[in-house]
Amino acid sequence: MIPKALIFDVDGTLADSERDGHRVAFNRAFAEAGLDWVWDVPLYGDLLAITGGKERIRHYVERYRPDFRAPRDFADLVVRLHAEKTRHYAALVAAGIPLRPGVRRLL
């Protein structure tokens, strides 16, 4: 049977844009900022319970990096990190995040 229509959800439906896009982009932004923070797949899965990228960064520091000595301009650092993450994410999307199995065939 050939479907007459397809309805797609948002981010993550056609490709695992969280694991292969946003997570990778966060890690690149952290590395560029000289931070030793690395969000692996299991940790990022836990962090997805926090809505919003800037909120996720703040939660990570509070929950997972109590050793981090936040600078006085921590709020600005979070905004800069998120902006850099967004830049990296856009580049990853432009380069092509791999489709989930079966998506190409379905399309």
Coordinates of N, CA and C in Angstrom, one line a residue:
M1 N 0.8 -1.2 0.0 CA 0.0 0.0 0.0 C 0.9 1.2 0.0
I2 N 0.6 2.2 -0.9 CA 1.4 3.4 -0.9 C 0.6 4.5 -0.2
P3 N 1.2 5.1 0.8 CA 0.5 6.2 1.6 C 0.2 7.4 0.7
K4 N -0.9 8.0 0.9 CA -1.4 9.2 0.2 C -0.8 10.4 0.8
A5 N -0.4 10.4 2.0 CA 0.2 11.5 2.7 C 1.1 11.1 3.8
L6 N 2.0 11.9 4.2 CA 2.9 11.7 5.3 C 2.8 12.9 6.2
I7 N 2.7 12.7 7.5 CA 2.8 13.8 8.4 C 4.0 13.7 9.3
F8 N 4.8 14.7 9.3 CA 6.1 14.7 10.0 C 5.9 15.5 11.3
D9 N 6.6 15.0 12.3 CA 6.7 15.7 13.6 C 7.8 16.8 13.4
V10 N 8.3 17.2 14.5 CA 9.4 18.2 14.5 C 10.8 17.6 14.5
D11 N 11.7 18.3 15.0 CA 13.1 18.0 15.1 C 13.3 16.5 15.5
G12 N 14.1 15.8 14.8 CA 14.4 14.4 15.1 C 13.6 13.3 14.4
T13 N 12.6 13.7 13.6 CA 11.8 12.7 13.0 C 12.5 12.0 11.8
L14 N 13.1 12.8 10.9 CA 13.8 12.2 9.8 C 15.2 11.8 10.0
A15 N 15.8 12.5 10.9 CA 17.2 12.2 11.3 C 17.3 12.4 12.8
D16 N 18.3 11.7 13.4 CA 18.5 11.9 14.9 C 19.3 13.2 15.1
S17 N 18.6 14.3 14.9 CA 19.2 15.6 15.0 C 19.6 16.0 16.4
E18 N 19.0 15.3 17.4 CA 19.5 15.6 18.8 C 20.9 14.9 19.0
R19 N 21.0 13.6 18.7 CA 22.2 12.9 18.9 C 23.3 13.4 18.0
D20 N 23.0 13.4 16.7 CA 24.0 13.7 15.6 C 24.1 15.2 15.2
G21 N 23.3 16.0 15.8 CA 23.3 17.4 15.5 C 23.5 18.3 16.7
H22 N 22.5 18.5 17.5 CA 22.6 19.4 18.6 C 23.7 19.0 19.6
R23 N 23.8 17.7 20.0 CA 24.8 17.2 20.9 C 26.2 17.5 20.4
V24 N 26.4 17.2 19.1 CA 27.7 17.4 18.5 C 28.0 18.9 18.5
A25 N 27.0 19.7 18.2 CA 27.2 21.2 18.1 C 27.6 21.7 19.5
F26 N 26.9 21.3 20.5 CA 27.2 21.7 21.9 C 28.7 21.4 22.2
N27 N 29.1 20.1 21.9 CA 30.5 19.7 22.2 C 31.5 20.6 21.5
R28 N 31.2 20.9 20.2 CA 32.1 21.8 19.5 C 32.2 23.2 20.1
A29 N 31.1 23.7 20.5 CA 31.0 25.0 21.2 C 31.8 25.0 22.5
F30 N 31.7 23.9 23.2 CA 32.4 23.8 24.5 C 33.9 23.8 24.2
A31 N 34.3 23.0 23.2 CA 35.7 22.8 22.9 C 36.3 24.2 22.5
E32 N 35.6 24.9 21.6 CA 36.1 26.2 21.2 C 36.3 27.2 22.3
A33 N 35.4 27.0 23.3 CA 35.5 27.9 24.5 C 36.6 27.5 25.5
G34 N 37.2 26.4 25.2 CA 38.3 25.9 26.1 C 37.7 25.1 27.3
L35 N 36.5 24.7 27.2 CA 35.9 23.9 28.3 C 36.1 22.4 28.0
D36 N 36.3 21.7 29.1 CA 36.5 20.2 28.9 C 35.2 19.4 29.0
W37 N 34.1 20.1 28.8 CA 32.8 19.5 28.9 C 32.6 18.6 27.6
V38 N 32.1 17.4 27.8 CA 31.8 16.5 26.7 C 30.5 15.8 27.0
W39 N 29.5 16.0 26.2 CA 28.2 15.4 26.4 C 28.1 14.2 25.5
D40 N 28.3 13.0 26.1 CA 28.2 11.8 25.4 C 26.7 11.4 25.2
V41 N 26.4 10.4 24.4 CA 25.0 10.1 24.1 C 24.1 9.8 25.3
P42 N 24.6 9.0 26.3 CA 23.7 8.7 27.4 C 23.5 10.0 28.3
L43 N 24.6 10.8 28.5 CA 24.4 12.0 29.2 C 23.4 13.0 28.5
Y44 N 23.6 13.1 27.2 CA 22.7 14.0 26.5 C 21.3 13.6 26.5
G45 N 21.1 12.2 26.5 CA 19.7 11.7 26.7 C 19.1 12.2 28.0
D46 N 19.9 12.2 29.1 CA 19.4 12.7 30.4 C 19.2 14.2 30.3
L47 N 20.0 14.9 29.7 CA 19.9 16.4 29.6 C 18.7 16.8 28.8
L48 N 18.2 15.9 27.9 CA 17.0 16.3 27.1 C 15.8 16.5 27.9
A49 N 15.8 16.1 29.2 CA 14.7 16.3 30.1 C 14.6 17.8 30.4
I50 N 15.6 18.6 30.1 CA 15.6 20.0 30.4 C 15.3 20.7 29.0
T51 N 14.3 21.5 29.0 CA 13.9 22.2 27.8 C 14.7 23.4 27.6
G52 N 15.2 23.6 26.4 CA 16.0 24.8 26.1 C 17.5 24.6 26.2
G53 N 18.2 25.1 25.2 CA 19.6 24.9 25.2 C 20.4 25.7 26.3
K54 N 20.0 26.9 26.5 CA 20.7 27.7 27.6 C 20.3 27.1 29.0
E55 N 19.1 26.7 29.1 CA 18.7 26.1 30.4 C 19.4 24.7 30.6
R56 N 19.6 24.0 29.5 CA 20.3 22.7 29.6 C 21.8 23.0 30.0
I57 N 22.4 24.0 29.5 CA 23.8 24.3 29.9 C 23.9 24.6 31.4
R58 N 23.0 25.5 31.8 CA 23.0 25.9 33.3 C 22.7 24.6 34.1
H59 N 21.8 23.8 33.7 CA 21.5 22.6 34.5 C 22.7 21.7 34.5
Y60 N 23.4 21.5 33.4 CA 24.6 20.7 33.4 C 25.6 21.1 34.4
V61 N 25.9 22.4 34.4 CA 26.9 23.0 35.3 C 26.4 22.7 36.8
E62 N 25.2 23.0 37.1 CA 24.7 22.8 38.5 C 24.7 21.3 38.9
R63 N 24.3 20.5 38.0 CA 24.1 19.0 38.4 C 25.3 18.2 38.2
Y64 N 26.1 18.4 37.1 CA 27.2 17.5 36.7 C 28.6 18.1 36.9
R65 N 28.7 19.5 37.0 CA 30.0 20.1 37.2 C 30.0 21.0 38.4
P66 N 29.8 20.5 39.6 CA 29.8 21.4 40.7 C 31.3 21.9 40.9
D67 N 32.3 21.3 40.3 CA 33.6 21.8 40.4 C 33.9 23.0 39.5
F68 N 33.0 23.3 38.6 CA 33.2 24.5 37.7 C 33.1 25.8 38.4
R69 N 34.1 26.6 38.3 CA 34.1 27.9 38.9 C 33.6 28.9 37.8
A70 N 32.3 29.1 38.0 CA 31.6 30.0 37.0 C 32.2 31.4 37.1
P71 N 32.5 32.0 36.0 CA 33.0 33.4 36.0 C 31.8 34.3 36.3
R72 N 32.2 35.6 36.6 CA 31.1 36.6 37.0 C 30.2 36.8 35.8
D73 N 30.6 36.6 34.6 CA 29.8 36.8 33.5 C 29.2 35.5 33.0
F74 N 28.9 34.6 33.9 CA 28.4 33.2 33.5 C 27.2 33.3 32.7
A75 N 26.2 34.2 33.0 CA 25.0 34.3 32.1 C 25.4 34.7 30.7
D76 N 26.4 35.6 30.5 CA 26.8 35.9 29.2 C 27.5 34.8 28.5
L77 N 28.3 34.0 29.3 CA 29.0 32.8 28.7 C 28.0 31.8 28.2
V78 N 26.9 31.6 28.9 CA 25.9 30.7 28.5 C 25.3 31.2 27.2
V79 N 25.0 32.4 27.1 CA 24.4 33.0 25.8 C 25.4 32.8 24.7
R80 N 26.7 33.1 24.9 CA 27.7 32.9 23.9 C 27.8 31.5 23.5
L81 N 27.9 30.6 24.5 CA 28.0 29.1 24.1 C 26.8 28.7 23.3
H82 N 25.6 29.1 23.7 CA 24.4 28.7 22.9 C 24.5 29.3 21.5
A83 N 24.9 30.5 21.3 CA 25.0 31.1 20.0 C 26.0 30.3 19.1
E84 N 27.1 29.9 19.7 CA 28.1 29.1 19.0 C 27.6 27.8 18.7
K85 N 26.9 27.2 19.6 CA 26.2 25.9 19.4 C 25.3 26.0 18.2
T86 N 24.5 27.0 18.1 CA 23.5 27.2 17.0 C 24.3 27.3 15.7
R87 N 25.4 28.1 15.7 CA 26.2 28.2 14.5 C 26.7 26.8 14.0
H88 N 27.2 26.0 14.9 CA 27.7 24.7 14.6 C 26.6 23.8 14.1
Y89 N 25.4 23.9 14.8 CA 24.3 23.1 14.4 C 23.9 23.4 12.9
A90 N 23.8 24.7 12.6 CA 23.4 25.1 11.2 C 24.4 24.5 10.2
A91 N 25.7 24.5 10.6 CA 26.7 23.9 9.7 C 26.5 22.4 9.5
L92 N 26.2 21.7 10.6 CA 26.0 20.3 10.6 C 24.7 20.0 9.7
V93 N 23.7 20.8 9.8 CA 22.5 20.5 9.0 C 22.8 20.8 7.6
A94 N 23.5 21.8 7.3 CA 23.9 22.1 5.9 C 24.8 21.0 5.3
A95 N 25.6 20.4 6.1 CA 26.5 19.3 5.6 C 25.7 18.0 5.5
G96 N 24.6 17.9 6.2 CA 23.7 16.7 6.1 C 23.8 15.8 7.3
I97 N 22.9 15.8 8.1 CA 22.8 14.9 9.2 C 22.2 13.6 8.7
P98 N 22.8 12.4 9.0 CA 22.3 11.2 8.4 C 20.8 10.9 8.7
L99 N 20.1 10.5 7.7 CA 18.7 10.1 7.9 C 18.6 8.9 8.7
R100 N 17.5 8.7 9.4 CA 17.2 7.5 10.2 C 17.0 6.4 9.2
P101 N 17.2 5.1 9.6 CA 17.0 4.0 8.8 C 15.6 4.0 8.2
G102 N 15.5 3.7 6.9 CA 14.2 3.6 6.2 C 13.6 4.9 5.7
V103 N 14.2 6.0 6.1 CA 13.5 7.3 5.8 C 13.7 7.6 4.3
R104 N 14.9 7.3 3.7 CA 15.1 7.6 2.3 C 14.2 6.7 1.5
R105 N 14.0 5.5 1.8 CA 13.1 4.6 1.1 C 11.7 5.1 1.2
L106 N 11.3 5.5 2.4 CA 9.9 6.0 2.6 C 9.6 7.3 1.7
L107 N 10.6 8.2 1.7 CA 10.4 9.4 0.9 C 10.4 9.1 -0.6

